[in-house]
Each structure stands twice: as structure tokens, then as C-alpha cells.
mmCIF file with all atom_site columns, C-alpha atoms in Angstrom:
data_model
loop_
_atom_site.group_PDB
_atom_site.id
_atom_site.type_symbol
_atom_site.label_atom_id
_atom_site.label_alt_id
_atom_site.label_comp_id
_atom_site.label_asym_id
_atom_site.label_entity_id
_atom_site.label_seq_id
_atom_site.pdbx_PDB_ins_code
_atom_site.Cartn_x
_atom_site.Cartn_y
_atom_site.Cartn_z
_atom_site.occupancy
_atom_site.B_iso_or_equiv
_atom_site.pdbx_formal_charge
_atom_site.auth_seq_id
_atom_site.auth_comp_id
_atom_site.auth_asym_id
_atom_site.auth_atom_id
_atom_site.pdbx_PDB_model_num
ATOM 1   C CA . UNK A 1 1   ? 160.390 80.863 79.789  1.00 61.00 ? 1   UNK A CA 1
ATOM 2   C CA . UNK A 1 2   ? 163.144 80.703 82.372  1.00 91.00 ? 2   UNK A CA 1
ATOM 3   C CA . UNK A 1 3   ? 162.446 80.200 86.104  1.00 97.00 ? 3   UNK A CA 1
ATOM 4   C CA . UNK A 1 4   ? 158.978 79.326 87.406  1.00 98.00 ? 4   UNK A CA 1
ATOM 5   C CA . UNK A 1 5   ? 157.995 79.511 91.112  1.00 98.00 ? 5   UNK A CA 1
ATOM 6   C CA . UNK A 1 6   ? 155.230 77.187 92.143  1.00 98.00 ? 6   UNK A CA 1
ATOM 7   C CA . UNK A 1 7   ? 153.378 78.075 95.321  1.00 98.00 ? 7   UNK A CA 1
ATOM 8   C CA . UNK A 1 8   ? 151.358 74.971 96.163  1.00 97.00 ? 8   UNK A CA 1
ATOM 9   C CA . UNK A 1 9   ? 151.028 73.101 99.467  1.00 95.00 ? 9   UNK A CA 1
ATOM 10  C CA . UNK A 1 10  ? 149.863 69.803 97.936  1.00 94.00 ? 10  UNK A CA 1
ATOM 11  C CA . UNK A 1 11  ? 153.028 67.962 96.824  1.00 94.00 ? 11  UNK A CA 1
ATOM 12  C CA . UNK A 1 12  ? 151.590 65.912 93.980  1.00 95.00 ? 12  UNK A CA 1
ATOM 13  C CA . UNK A 1 13  ? 149.910 69.044 92.346  1.00 95.00 ? 13  UNK A CA 1
ATOM 14  C CA . UNK A 1 14  ? 153.118 71.106 92.789  1.00 96.00 ? 14  UNK A CA 1
ATOM 15  C CA . UNK A 1 15  ? 155.220 68.261 91.204  1.00 97.00 ? 15  UNK A CA 1
ATOM 16  C CA . UNK A 1 16  ? 152.716 68.024 88.304  1.00 95.00 ? 16  UNK A CA 1
ATOM 17  C CA . UNK A 1 17  ? 152.886 71.731 87.657  1.00 96.00 ? 17  UNK A CA 1
ATOM 18  C CA . UNK A 1 18  ? 156.648 71.736 87.851  1.00 97.00 ? 18  UNK A CA 1
ATOM 19  C CA . UNK A 1 19  ? 156.677 68.878 85.291  1.00 96.00 ? 19  UNK A CA 1
ATOM 20  C CA . UNK A 1 20  ? 154.152 70.771 83.080  1.00 95.00 ? 20  UNK A CA 1
ATOM 21  C CA . UNK A 1 21  ? 156.220 73.928 83.271  1.00 95.00 ? 21  UNK A CA 1
ATOM 22  C CA . UNK A 1 22  ? 159.574 72.117 82.528  1.00 96.00 ? 22  UNK A CA 1
ATOM 23  C CA . UNK A 1 23  ? 157.970 70.113 79.708  1.00 94.00 ? 23  UNK A CA 1
ATOM 24  C CA . UNK A 1 24  ? 156.738 73.369 78.089  1.00 92.00 ? 24  UNK A CA 1
ATOM 25  C CA . UNK A 1 25  ? 159.830 75.574 78.199  1.00 91.00 ? 25  UNK A CA 1
ATOM 26  C CA . UNK A 1 26  ? 160.813 76.403 81.882  1.00 94.00 ? 26  UNK A CA 1
ATOM 27  C CA . UNK A 1 27  ? 164.451 76.032 82.362  1.00 95.00 ? 27  UNK A CA 1
ATOM 28  C CA . UNK A 1 28  ? 164.032 75.678 86.244  1.00 97.00 ? 28  UNK A CA 1
ATOM 29  C CA . UNK A 1 29  ? 161.349 75.412 88.764  1.00 98.00 ? 29  UNK A CA 1
ATOM 30  C CA . UNK A 1 30  ? 161.113 75.730 92.470  1.00 98.00 ? 30  UNK A CA 1
ATOM 31  C CA . UNK A 1 31  ? 158.307 74.699 94.729  1.00 98.00 ? 31  UNK A CA 1
ATOM 32  C CA . UNK A 1 32  ? 157.177 76.483 97.861  1.00 97.00 ? 32  UNK A CA 1
ATOM 33  C CA . UNK A 1 33  ? 154.554 75.224 100.177 1.00 95.00 ? 33  UNK A CA 1
ATOM 34  C CA . UNK A 1 34  ? 153.933 78.194 102.310 1.00 95.00 ? 34  UNK A CA 1
ATOM 35  C CA . UNK A 1 35  ? 153.794 81.955 102.086 1.00 94.00 ? 35  UNK A CA 1
ATOM 36  C CA . UNK A 1 36  ? 157.162 82.474 103.941 1.00 95.00 ? 36  UNK A CA 1
ATOM 37  C CA . UNK A 1 37  ? 158.803 79.663 101.808 1.00 96.00 ? 37  UNK A CA 1
ATOM 38  C CA . UNK A 1 38  ? 157.456 81.445 98.576  1.00 97.00 ? 38  UNK A CA 1
ATOM 39  C CA . UNK A 1 39  ? 158.916 84.671 99.476  1.00 97.00 ? 39  UNK A CA 1
ATOM 40  C CA . UNK A 1 40  ? 162.347 83.238 100.537 1.00 98.00 ? 40  UNK A CA 1
ATOM 41  C CA . UNK A 1 41  ? 162.468 81.245 97.249  1.00 98.00 ? 41  UNK A CA 1
ATOM 42  C CA . UNK A 1 42  ? 161.640 84.273 95.114  1.00 98.00 ? 42  UNK A CA 1
ATOM 43  C CA . UNK A 1 43  ? 164.297 86.328 96.807  1.00 98.00 ? 43  UNK A CA 1
ATOM 44  C CA . UNK A 1 44  ? 166.852 83.463 96.253  1.00 97.00 ? 44  UNK A CA 1
ATOM 45  C CA . UNK A 1 45  ? 166.036 83.068 92.624  1.00 97.00 ? 45  UNK A CA 1
ATOM 46  C CA . UNK A 1 46  ? 163.904 85.563 90.945  1.00 98.00 ? 46  UNK A CA 1
ATOM 47  C CA . UNK A 1 47  ? 160.967 83.986 89.050  1.00 98.00 ? 47  UNK A CA 1
ATOM 48  C CA . UNK A 1 48  ? 159.933 84.850 85.507  1.00 97.00 ? 48  UNK A CA 1
ATOM 49  C CA . UNK A 1 49  ? 156.464 83.370 86.167  1.00 97.00 ? 49  UNK A CA 1
ATOM 50  C CA . UNK A 1 50  ? 154.579 82.366 89.319  1.00 98.00 ? 50  UNK A CA 1
ATOM 51  C CA . UNK A 1 51  ? 152.082 79.598 89.485  1.00 98.00 ? 51  UNK A CA 1
ATOM 52  C CA . UNK A 1 52  ? 150.160 79.836 92.692  1.00 97.00 ? 52  UNK A CA 1
ATOM 53  C CA . UNK A 1 53  ? 147.419 78.338 94.661  1.00 97.00 ? 53  UNK A CA 1
ATOM 54  C CA . UNK A 1 54  ? 145.188 80.609 96.738  1.00 96.00 ? 54  UNK A CA 1
ATOM 55  C CA . UNK A 1 55  ? 144.725 78.781 100.101 1.00 94.00 ? 55  UNK A CA 1
ATOM 56  C CA . UNK A 1 56  ? 147.968 77.288 101.582 1.00 93.00 ? 56  UNK A CA 1
ATOM 57  C CA . UNK A 1 57  ? 147.090 74.866 104.383 1.00 85.00 ? 57  UNK A CA 1
ATOM 58  C CA . UNK A 1 58  ? 150.701 75.021 105.673 1.00 72.00 ? 58  UNK A CA 1
ATOM 59  C CA . UNK A 1 59  ? 150.868 78.838 106.179 1.00 66.00 ? 59  UNK A CA 1
ATOM 60  C CA . UNK A 1 60  ? 149.404 81.779 104.619 1.00 87.00 ? 60  UNK A CA 1
ATOM 61  C CA . UNK A 1 61  ? 147.721 82.580 101.199 1.00 94.00 ? 61  UNK A CA 1
ATOM 62  C CA . UNK A 1 62  ? 149.188 82.526 97.732  1.00 96.00 ? 62  UNK A CA 1
ATOM 63  C CA . UNK A 1 63  ? 147.962 86.048 96.830  1.00 96.00 ? 63  UNK A CA 1
ATOM 64  C CA . UNK A 1 64  ? 149.607 87.464 99.966  1.00 95.00 ? 64  UNK A CA 1
ATOM 65  C CA . UNK A 1 65  ? 152.877 85.810 99.034  1.00 96.00 ? 65  UNK A CA 1
ATOM 66  C CA . UNK A 1 66  ? 152.575 87.083 95.543  1.00 97.00 ? 66  UNK A CA 1
ATOM 67  C CA . UNK A 1 67  ? 151.789 90.631 96.740  1.00 96.00 ? 67  UNK A CA 1
ATOM 68  C CA . UNK A 1 68  ? 155.120 90.498 98.909  1.00 97.00 ? 68  UNK A CA 1
ATOM 69  C CA . UNK A 1 69  ? 157.160 89.118 96.032  1.00 98.00 ? 69  UNK A CA 1
ATOM 70  C CA . UNK A 1 70  ? 155.782 91.651 93.596  1.00 98.00 ? 70  UNK A CA 1
ATOM 71  C CA . UNK A 1 71  ? 156.209 94.541 95.923  1.00 97.00 ? 71  UNK A CA 1
ATOM 72  C CA . UNK A 1 72  ? 159.959 93.790 96.134  1.00 97.00 ? 72  UNK A CA 1
ATOM 73  C CA . UNK A 1 73  ? 160.781 92.266 92.687  1.00 98.00 ? 73  UNK A CA 1
ATOM 74  C CA . UNK A 1 74  ? 158.283 94.007 90.372  1.00 96.00 ? 74  UNK A CA 1
ATOM 75  C CA . UNK A 1 75  ? 155.577 93.011 87.970  1.00 96.00 ? 75  UNK A CA 1
ATOM 76  C CA . UNK A 1 76  ? 156.200 89.173 87.695  1.00 97.00 ? 76  UNK A CA 1
ATOM 77  C CA . UNK A 1 77  ? 153.370 87.388 85.761  1.00 97.00 ? 77  UNK A CA 1
ATOM 78  C CA . UNK A 1 78  ? 151.218 85.211 87.915  1.00 98.00 ? 78  UNK A CA 1
ATOM 79  C CA . UNK A 1 79  ? 148.768 82.338 87.147  1.00 97.00 ? 79  UNK A CA 1
ATOM 80  C CA . UNK A 1 80  ? 146.584 81.179 90.019  1.00 97.00 ? 80  UNK A CA 1
ATOM 81  C CA . UNK A 1 81  ? 145.538 77.438 89.899  1.00 97.00 ? 81  UNK A CA 1
ATOM 82  C CA . UNK A 1 82  ? 142.963 77.067 92.684  1.00 95.00 ? 82  UNK A CA 1
ATOM 83  C CA . UNK A 1 83  ? 139.931 75.134 93.992  1.00 93.00 ? 83  UNK A CA 1
ATOM 84  C CA . UNK A 1 84  ? 138.639 78.346 95.254  1.00 92.00 ? 84  UNK A CA 1
ATOM 85  C CA . UNK A 1 85  ? 138.768 81.099 92.536  1.00 92.00 ? 85  UNK A CA 1
ATOM 86  C CA . UNK A 1 86  ? 136.139 83.068 94.290  1.00 92.00 ? 86  UNK A CA 1
ATOM 87  C CA . UNK A 1 87  ? 138.591 83.621 97.138  1.00 91.00 ? 87  UNK A CA 1
ATOM 88  C CA . UNK A 1 88  ? 141.441 85.012 94.955  1.00 90.00 ? 88  UNK A CA 1
ATOM 89  C CA . UNK A 1 89  ? 141.701 88.558 96.236  1.00 85.00 ? 89  UNK A CA 1
ATOM 90  C CA . UNK A 1 90  ? 143.493 90.633 95.501  1.00 83.00 ? 90  UNK A CA 1
ATOM 91  C CA . UNK A 1 91  ? 144.137 88.992 92.068  1.00 89.00 ? 91  UNK A CA 1
ATOM 92  C CA . UNK A 1 92  ? 143.389 91.651 89.464  1.00 92.00 ? 92  UNK A CA 1
ATOM 93  C CA . UNK A 1 93  ? 146.843 91.485 88.188  1.00 94.00 ? 93  UNK A CA 1
ATOM 94  C CA . UNK A 1 94  ? 146.629 87.664 87.458  1.00 96.00 ? 94  UNK A CA 1
ATOM 95  C CA . UNK A 1 95  ? 147.188 86.655 83.836  1.00 96.00 ? 95  UNK A CA 1
ATOM 96  C CA . UNK A 1 96  ? 144.767 83.725 84.419  1.00 96.00 ? 96  UNK A CA 1
ATOM 97  C CA . UNK A 1 97  ? 142.910 82.043 87.273  1.00 96.00 ? 97  UNK A CA 1
ATOM 98  C CA . UNK A 1 98  ? 142.398 78.470 86.561  1.00 96.00 ? 98  UNK A CA 1
ATOM 99  C CA . UNK A 1 99  ? 140.185 75.889 88.422  1.00 94.00 ? 99  UNK A CA 1
ATOM 100 C CA . UNK A 1 100 ? 141.448 72.694 89.969  1.00 93.00 ? 100 UNK A CA 1
ATOM 101 C CA . UNK A 1 101 ? 141.599 70.020 88.930  1.00 91.00 ? 101 UNK A CA 1
ATOM 102 C CA . UNK A 1 102 ? 143.502 72.039 86.317  1.00 90.00 ? 102 UNK A CA 1
ATOM 103 C CA . UNK A 1 103 ? 143.350 70.685 82.694  1.00 92.00 ? 103 UNK A CA 1
ATOM 104 C CA . UNK A 1 104 ? 146.935 70.352 81.437  1.00 93.00 ? 104 UNK A CA 1
ATOM 105 C CA . UNK A 1 105 ? 146.139 72.096 78.052  1.00 95.00 ? 105 UNK A CA 1
ATOM 106 C CA . UNK A 1 106 ? 144.647 75.147 79.974  1.00 95.00 ? 106 UNK A CA 1
ATOM 107 C CA . UNK A 1 107 ? 147.721 75.465 82.064  1.00 95.00 ? 107 UNK A CA 1
ATOM 108 C CA . UNK A 1 108 ? 150.063 75.180 78.990  1.00 94.00 ? 108 UNK A CA 1
ATOM 109 C CA . UNK A 1 109 ? 147.923 77.683 76.963  1.00 95.00 ? 109 UNK A CA 1
ATOM 110 C CA . UNK A 1 110 ? 148.071 80.195 79.922  1.00 95.00 ? 110 UNK A CA 1
ATOM 111 C CA . UNK A 1 111 ? 151.814 79.857 80.347  1.00 94.00 ? 111 UNK A CA 1
ATOM 112 C CA . UNK A 1 112 ? 152.350 80.118 76.549  1.00 92.00 ? 112 UNK A CA 1
ATOM 113 C CA . UNK A 1 113 ? 150.189 83.256 76.435  1.00 93.00 ? 113 UNK A CA 1
ATOM 114 C CA . UNK A 1 114 ? 152.608 84.918 78.759  1.00 89.00 ? 114 UNK A CA 1
ATOM 115 C CA . UNK A 1 115 ? 155.991 83.579 77.540  1.00 75.00 ? 115 UNK A CA 1
ATOM 116 C CA . UNK A 1 116 ? 155.315 82.250 74.065  1.00 67.00 ? 116 UNK A CA 1
#
């Protein structure tokens, strides 16, 4: 793995996912709490993997941010981590959709399935 972008508006969850990514092979991570911040972060440093929530209380939706990022930067793998998997649309390109609270072993397995 290299750089992981985490799109999550709840700081403790975002920090946990960043720690999990870094503990399991990510060189760097960045955290964005809104759709606009996610797009700006991806344009600043292209992610190799995106971990995203679906509903962002502070602005926008994760799938919309991911669509915008992928439209510009190409086919970046995505794992959605959400309390509302039924609202994950469009998400057909997702490598995994994990329920919150996410079990660490499921997140690690999904990341390793993408980047070994």
C-alpha cells in the first residue's frame, strides 16, 4: 500500500481507520471530513486506496466525493465503511462495503485483498 485517503466525519473513527491503515502497510494517510475536503485532499496527494463513509454530516456524501475523485484520477480502489450500507449508491465499483462498527479484522482483510 502507499497513500490512503480516509473520508470520514467522525474524528475518532477516522483516526482509528488511519491507525489501522498505517499499522497494516500504508505509508501515509490523510483524513477528510467533507466531500469538498476529500476532493481537495485527493488532488493534493493521489490516494492508492480510499476508505469512505457514506453520509458525511459536515458536508456531502462519500460516494459523491469518490465519484468526483475517480472521474479525475481514475480507477482508485474504494472500501466503504458505513452505518448505512443500504444508502451506498452508486457503489457498484466498491471493493468492499463494511458495516459500522467495523471489525478491525474485516477492515484489514479488505485492505489486504486489494493491496496484499
